[in-house]
mmCIF file of C-alpha atoms in Angstrom:
data_model
loop_
_atom_site.group_PDB
_atom_site.id
_atom_site.type_symbol
_atom_site.label_atom_id
_atom_site.label_comp_id
_atom_site.label_asym_id
_atom_site.label_seq_id
_atom_site.Cartn_x
_atom_site.Cartn_y
_atom_site.Cartn_z
ATOM 1 C CA LYS A 172 -0.007 0.056 -0.031
ATOM 2 C CA ALA A 173 1.401 3.298 -0.939
ATOM 3 C CA GLY A 174 2.223 5.798 1.837
ATOM 4 C CA VAL A 175 1.372 9.482 2.206
ATOM 5 C CA THR A 176 2.510 11.510 -0.801
ATOM 6 C CA GLN A 177 3.044 15.274 -0.809
ATOM 7 C CA THR A 178 3.808 17.581 -3.721
ATOM 8 C CA PRO A 179 5.878 19.416 -4.437
ATOM 9 C CA ARG A 180 8.804 18.272 -2.339
ATOM 10 C CA TYR A 181 10.580 21.649 -2.477
ATOM 11 C CA LEU A 182 9.369 25.183 -3.136
ATOM 12 C CA ILE A 183 10.859 28.628 -3.209
ATOM 13 C CA LYS A 184 8.626 31.691 -2.991
ATOM 14 C CA THR A 185 9.035 35.346 -2.168
ATOM 15 C CA ARG A 186 7.386 37.372 0.460
ATOM 16 C CA GLY A 187 3.840 38.370 -0.276
ATOM 17 C CA GLN A 188 3.260 35.518 -2.589
ATOM 18 C CA GLN A 189 0.767 32.641 -1.817
ATOM 19 C CA VAL A 190 1.500 28.851 -2.036
ATOM 20 C CA THR A 191 -0.589 25.663 -2.199
ATOM 21 C CA LEU A 192 0.719 22.362 -1.058
ATOM 22 C CA SER A 193 -0.879 19.012 -1.728
ATOM 23 C CA CYS A 194 -1.252 15.884 0.281
ATOM 24 C CA SER A 195 -2.631 12.408 -0.766
ATOM 25 C CA PRO A 196 -3.360 10.141 2.184
ATOM 26 C CA ILE A 197 -2.885 6.388 2.458
ATOM 27 C CA SER A 198 -5.558 4.657 0.433
ATOM 28 C CA GLY A 199 -8.653 4.328 2.707
ATOM 29 C CA HIS A 200 -7.617 6.854 5.115
ATOM 30 C CA ARG A 201 -10.169 9.730 5.484
ATOM 31 C CA SER A 202 -8.479 12.038 7.915
ATOM 32 C CA VAL A 203 -5.640 14.409 6.928
ATOM 33 C CA SER A 204 -3.676 16.505 9.372
ATOM 34 C CA TRP A 205 -1.062 19.186 8.672
ATOM 35 C CA TYR A 206 1.875 20.134 10.716
ATOM 36 C CA GLN A 207 4.554 22.795 10.418
ATOM 37 C CA GLN A 208 8.206 21.955 11.495
ATOM 38 C CA THR A 209 10.798 24.705 12.022
ATOM 39 C CA PRO A 210 14.003 24.734 13.884
ATOM 40 C CA GLY A 211 12.830 27.208 16.515
ATOM 41 C CA GLN A 212 9.209 26.031 17.225
ATOM 42 C CA GLY A 213 9.552 22.361 16.304
ATOM 43 C CA LEU A 214 6.521 20.479 15.119
ATOM 44 C CA GLN A 215 3.209 22.318 15.470
ATOM 45 C CA PHE A 216 -0.313 21.176 14.511
ATOM 46 C CA LEU A 217 -1.957 23.342 11.902
ATOM 47 C CA PHE A 218 -5.407 21.618 11.214
ATOM 48 C CA GLU A 219 -7.116 18.363 10.696
ATOM 49 C CA TYR A 220 -9.617 17.525 7.862
ATOM 50 C CA PHE A 221 -12.141 14.733 7.762
ATOM 51 C CA SER A 222 -15.010 14.173 5.294
ATOM 52 C CA GLU A 223 -14.113 17.459 3.601
ATOM 53 C CA THR A 224 -14.649 19.436 6.878
ATOM 54 C CA GLN A 225 -12.058 21.143 8.999
ATOM 55 C CA ARG A 226 -12.432 19.420 12.313
ATOM 56 C CA ASN A 227 -9.674 20.990 14.382
ATOM 57 C CA LYS A 228 -7.450 23.901 14.055
ATOM 58 C CA GLY A 229 -4.144 24.929 15.640
ATOM 59 C CA ASN A 230 -2.954 28.307 16.729
ATOM 60 C CA PHE A 231 -1.990 29.689 13.346
ATOM 61 C CA PRO A 232 -3.179 32.970 11.646
ATOM 62 C CA GLY A 233 -5.958 32.949 9.097
ATOM 63 C CA ARG A 234 -3.336 33.189 6.242
ATOM 64 C CA PHE A 235 -3.095 29.387 6.756
ATOM 65 C CA SER A 236 -5.982 27.544 5.298
ATOM 66 C CA GLY A 237 -6.770 24.232 3.760
ATOM 67 C CA ARG A 238 -9.517 21.964 2.300
ATOM 68 C CA GLN A 239 -10.172 18.375 1.569
ATOM 69 C CA PHE A 240 -11.628 16.819 -1.514
ATOM 70 C CA SER A 241 -14.088 13.917 -1.711
ATOM 71 C CA ASN A 242 -11.298 11.563 -2.446
ATOM 72 C CA SER A 243 -9.667 12.549 0.824
ATOM 73 C CA ARG A 244 -6.753 14.435 -0.843
ATOM 74 C CA SER A 245 -6.061 17.734 0.930
ATOM 75 C CA GLU A 246 -4.433 20.927 0.114
ATOM 76 C CA MET A 247 -2.986 23.567 2.304
ATOM 77 C CA ASN A 248 -2.771 27.289 1.246
ATOM 78 C CA VAL A 249 -0.638 30.112 2.723
ATOM 79 C CA SER A 250 -1.357 33.499 1.544
ATOM 80 C CA THR A 251 0.734 36.669 1.929
ATOM 81 C CA LEU A 252 3.849 34.707 2.713
ATOM 82 C CA GLU A 253 6.248 35.789 5.334
ATOM 83 C CA LEU A 254 9.942 34.852 5.918
ATOM 84 C CA GLY A 255 8.841 33.063 9.090
ATOM 85 C CA ASP A 256 6.689 30.709 6.983
ATOM 86 C CA SER A 257 9.885 28.950 5.755
ATOM 87 C CA ALA A 258 9.471 25.436 7.100
ATOM 88 C CA LEU A 259 8.838 21.821 6.408
ATOM 89 C CA TYR A 260 5.187 21.222 6.056
ATOM 90 C CA LEU A 261 4.204 17.697 6.994
ATOM 91 C CA CYS A 262 0.962 15.921 6.281
ATOM 92 C CA ALA A 263 -0.315 12.942 8.199
ATOM 93 C CA SER A 264 -3.161 10.599 7.467
ATOM 94 C CA SER A 265 -5.227 8.298 9.597
ATOM 95 C CA LEU A 266 -8.284 6.063 9.027
ATOM 96 C CA GLN A 267 -10.766 8.202 10.928
ATOM 97 C CA ALA A 268 -10.822 11.702 12.473
ATOM 98 C CA SER A 269 -8.796 12.108 15.767
ATOM 99 C CA GLN A 270 -7.620 8.385 15.540
ATOM 100 C CA GLU A 271 -4.711 7.582 17.602
ATOM 101 C CA THR A 272 -2.169 6.659 14.989
ATOM 102 C CA GLN A 273 -1.064 9.099 12.196
ATOM 103 C CA TYR A 274 1.289 8.292 9.351
ATOM 104 C CA PHE A 275 3.469 10.952 7.907
ATOM 105 C CA GLY A 276 4.380 11.979 4.324
ATOM 106 C CA PRO A 277 7.816 13.155 3.219
ATOM 107 C CA GLY A 278 6.894 16.753 3.549
ATOM 108 C CA THR A 279 7.122 19.892 1.429
ATOM 109 C CA ARG A 280 10.086 22.079 2.245
ATOM 110 C CA LEU A 281 9.134 25.744 1.686
ATOM 111 C CA LEU A 282 11.594 28.521 1.521
ATOM 112 C CA VAL A 283 10.417 32.144 1.499
ATOM 113 C CA LEU A 284 12.872 34.747 0.337
ATOM 114 C CA ALA B 1253 -2.439 21.444 28.159
ATOM 115 C CA GLN B 1254 -0.375 18.504 27.605
ATOM 116 C CA SER B 1255 3.383 18.748 26.922
ATOM 117 C CA VAL B 1256 6.384 16.535 26.093
ATOM 118 C CA THR B 1257 9.993 17.076 27.276
ATOM 119 C CA GLN B 1258 12.704 15.287 25.624
ATOM 120 C CA LEU B 1259 15.548 15.744 28.089
ATOM 121 C CA ASP B 1260 18.538 15.410 25.698
ATOM 122 C CA SER B 1261 18.744 17.479 22.546
ATOM 123 C CA GLN B 1262 21.774 15.427 21.349
ATOM 124 C CA VAL B 1263 23.086 11.988 22.111
ATOM 125 C CA PRO B 1264 26.369 10.765 20.612
ATOM 126 C CA VAL B 1265 27.109 7.099 20.966
ATOM 127 C CA PHE B 1266 29.384 4.542 19.447
ATOM 128 C CA GLU B 1267 28.324 1.824 17.121
ATOM 129 C CA GLU B 1268 27.070 -1.304 18.952
ATOM 130 C CA ALA B 1269 26.667 0.640 22.258
ATOM 131 C CA PRO B 1270 23.262 0.770 23.974
ATOM 132 C CA VAL B 1271 21.288 3.862 23.922
ATOM 133 C CA GLU B 1272 18.420 5.400 25.832
ATOM 134 C CA LEU B 1273 16.560 8.482 24.636
ATOM 135 C CA ARG B 1274 14.487 9.995 27.403
ATOM 136 C CA CYS B 1275 10.873 11.420 27.156
ATOM 137 C CA ASN B 1276 8.576 12.718 29.852
ATOM 138 C CA TYR B 1277 5.066 13.940 29.325
ATOM 139 C CA SER B 1278 2.650 15.901 31.284
ATOM 140 C CA SER B 1279 -1.176 15.125 31.152
ATOM 141 C CA SER B 1280 -3.756 14.601 33.756
ATOM 142 C CA VAL B 1281 -5.559 11.964 31.734
ATOM 143 C CA SER B 1282 -4.913 8.873 29.839
ATOM 144 C CA VAL B 1283 -2.844 9.426 26.716
ATOM 145 C CA TYR B 1284 -1.374 7.733 23.815
ATOM 146 C CA LEU B 1285 2.476 7.824 23.390
ATOM 147 C CA PHE B 1286 4.495 7.603 20.213
ATOM 148 C CA TRP B 1287 8.168 7.679 18.986
ATOM 149 C CA TYR B 1288 8.800 8.879 15.486
ATOM 150 C CA VAL B 1289 12.108 8.911 13.636
ATOM 151 C CA GLN B 1290 13.150 11.462 11.057
ATOM 152 C CA TYR B 1291 16.165 10.844 8.716
ATOM 153 C CA PRO B 1292 17.631 13.845 6.915
ATOM 154 C CA ASN B 1293 15.436 15.479 4.412
ATOM 155 C CA GLN B 1294 12.603 13.063 5.138
ATOM 156 C CA GLY B 1295 9.187 12.847 6.942
ATOM 157 C CA LEU B 1296 8.420 11.198 10.130
ATOM 158 C CA GLN B 1297 8.494 7.411 10.445
ATOM 159 C CA LEU B 1298 6.459 5.773 13.177
ATOM 160 C CA LEU B 1299 8.854 3.704 15.361
ATOM 161 C CA LEU B 1300 6.359 2.371 17.929
ATOM 162 C CA LYS B 1301 3.349 3.324 19.896
ATOM 163 C CA TYR B 1302 1.802 2.763 23.345
ATOM 164 C CA LEU B 1303 -2.110 2.684 23.218
ATOM 165 C CA SER B 1304 -2.956 0.426 26.095
ATOM 166 C CA GLY B 1305 -1.907 -2.962 27.579
ATOM 167 C CA SER B 1306 1.582 -4.056 28.149
ATOM 168 C CA THR B 1307 3.805 -1.225 29.225
ATOM 169 C CA LEU B 1308 6.835 -2.479 27.270
ATOM 170 C CA VAL B 1309 6.294 -1.780 23.619
ATOM 171 C CA LYS B 1310 8.518 -3.214 20.782
ATOM 172 C CA GLY B 1311 8.968 -1.276 17.540
ATOM 173 C CA ILE B 1312 10.779 -1.480 14.269
ATOM 174 C CA ASN B 1313 14.546 -1.598 13.799
ATOM 175 C CA GLY B 1314 15.027 -3.165 17.162
ATOM 176 C CA PHE B 1315 13.776 -0.261 19.273
ATOM 177 C CA GLU B 1316 11.646 -0.580 22.346
ATOM 178 C CA ALA B 1317 10.046 1.769 24.801
ATOM 179 C CA GLU B 1318 8.556 1.423 28.336
ATOM 180 C CA PHE B 1319 5.548 3.359 29.500
ATOM 181 C CA ASN B 1320 5.729 4.327 33.126
ATOM 182 C CA LYS B 1321 2.623 6.082 34.317
ATOM 183 C CA SER B 1322 3.854 6.955 37.818
ATOM 184 C CA GLN B 1323 6.975 8.634 36.368
ATOM 185 C CA THR B 1324 5.081 9.932 33.266
ATOM 186 C CA SER B 1325 7.899 8.748 31.056
ATOM 187 C CA PHE B 1326 8.187 6.856 27.818
ATOM 188 C CA HIS B 1327 11.940 6.322 27.298
ATOM 189 C CA LEU B 1328 13.173 4.723 24.046
ATOM 190 C CA ARG B 1329 15.965 2.135 24.094
ATOM 191 C CA LYS B 1330 17.942 -0.016 21.806
ATOM 192 C CA PRO B 1331 20.557 -2.475 23.042
ATOM 193 C CA SER B 1332 23.012 -2.058 20.143
ATOM 194 C CA VAL B 1333 22.844 0.770 17.735
ATOM 195 C CA HIS B 1334 24.002 0.929 14.047
ATOM 196 C CA ILE B 1335 25.466 3.777 12.015
ATOM 197 C CA SER B 1336 22.077 3.867 10.071
ATOM 198 C CA ASP B 1337 20.285 4.755 13.408
ATOM 199 C CA THR B 1338 21.676 8.260 13.105
ATOM 200 C CA ALA B 1339 18.571 10.519 12.896
ATOM 201 C CA GLU B 1340 16.409 12.775 14.910
ATOM 202 C CA TYR B 1341 13.969 11.044 17.253
ATOM 203 C CA PHE B 1342 10.617 12.636 18.424
ATOM 204 C CA CYS B 1343 8.476 11.698 21.334
ATOM 205 C CA ALA B 1344 4.730 12.513 20.961
ATOM 206 C CA VAL B 1345 1.696 12.377 22.994
ATOM 207 C CA LYS B 1346 -1.925 12.279 21.902
ATOM 208 C CA GLY B 1347 -5.077 12.572 23.945
ATOM 209 C CA GLY B 1348 -6.150 14.207 27.168
ATOM 210 C CA GLY B 1349 -7.481 17.493 28.044
ATOM 211 C CA GLY B 1350 -9.500 17.686 24.872
ATOM 212 C CA SER B 1351 -6.516 17.456 22.555
ATOM 213 C CA ASN B 1352 -7.064 13.976 21.282
ATOM 214 C CA TYR B 1353 -7.044 15.193 17.727
ATOM 215 C CA LYS B 1354 -3.446 16.204 17.463
ATOM 216 C CA LEU B 1355 0.054 15.046 18.278
ATOM 217 C CA THR B 1356 2.022 17.176 20.711
ATOM 218 C CA PHE B 1357 5.677 16.593 20.009
ATOM 219 C CA GLY B 1358 8.867 17.136 21.900
ATOM 220 C CA LYS B 1359 11.664 19.142 20.610
ATOM 221 C CA GLY B 1360 13.611 16.011 19.315
ATOM 222 C CA THR B 1361 16.739 14.190 20.171
ATOM 223 C CA LEU B 1362 19.541 14.044 17.575
ATOM 224 C CA LEU B 1363 21.101 10.558 17.903
ATOM 225 C CA THR B 1364 24.480 10.336 16.309
ATOM 226 C CA VAL B 1365 26.095 6.954 16.030
ATOM 227 C CA ASN B 1366 29.827 7.132 15.528
ATOM 228 C CA PRO B 1367 32.034 4.326 14.204
#
């Protein structure tokens, strides 16, 4: 069974631009969560989607948003990029919402210049 | 709110030596506990998890961890490490205090295995 896939793997943007990241969960998994990883703040929860609905949200500004499609694939969007948004963005999938075990993808590394 | 403390940010060891990576958590209710490993330029791979039952949990690559409720610890151990175990290891907790939807991670421990 294929794992979680994320595209693109690397991305370079400039301040003020917006970016969209994509995540395809493990086949059969319906919940997708997003995390941001930075050297300073570590791994932080962004949000969780299940059945095309945002179920939970972390403590991030409204510039961070996401959505989930009927096939459980999810996209994350960051508008008006700031230098501090440079990070590794990780997607994790699980069978159901708030299920105990999450499986992570390889991440998308975003660099904002 | 729940939190995770990984007591060592870096742990250097020699190949074939035993290693213990320490993790303590704080939560007033039952939690699920996890160890993930991250190799350079990669995502997180699940090493092992404690959900319930036996407090000694065995994972992949010869790692094991012991859940100690009284000490709120979940230390990761391996009796003999290999060069290929060099990576960053993250302890995480899920559940408790209405936060059962997300993983709360420690800051990570960089394990460096030297020849």
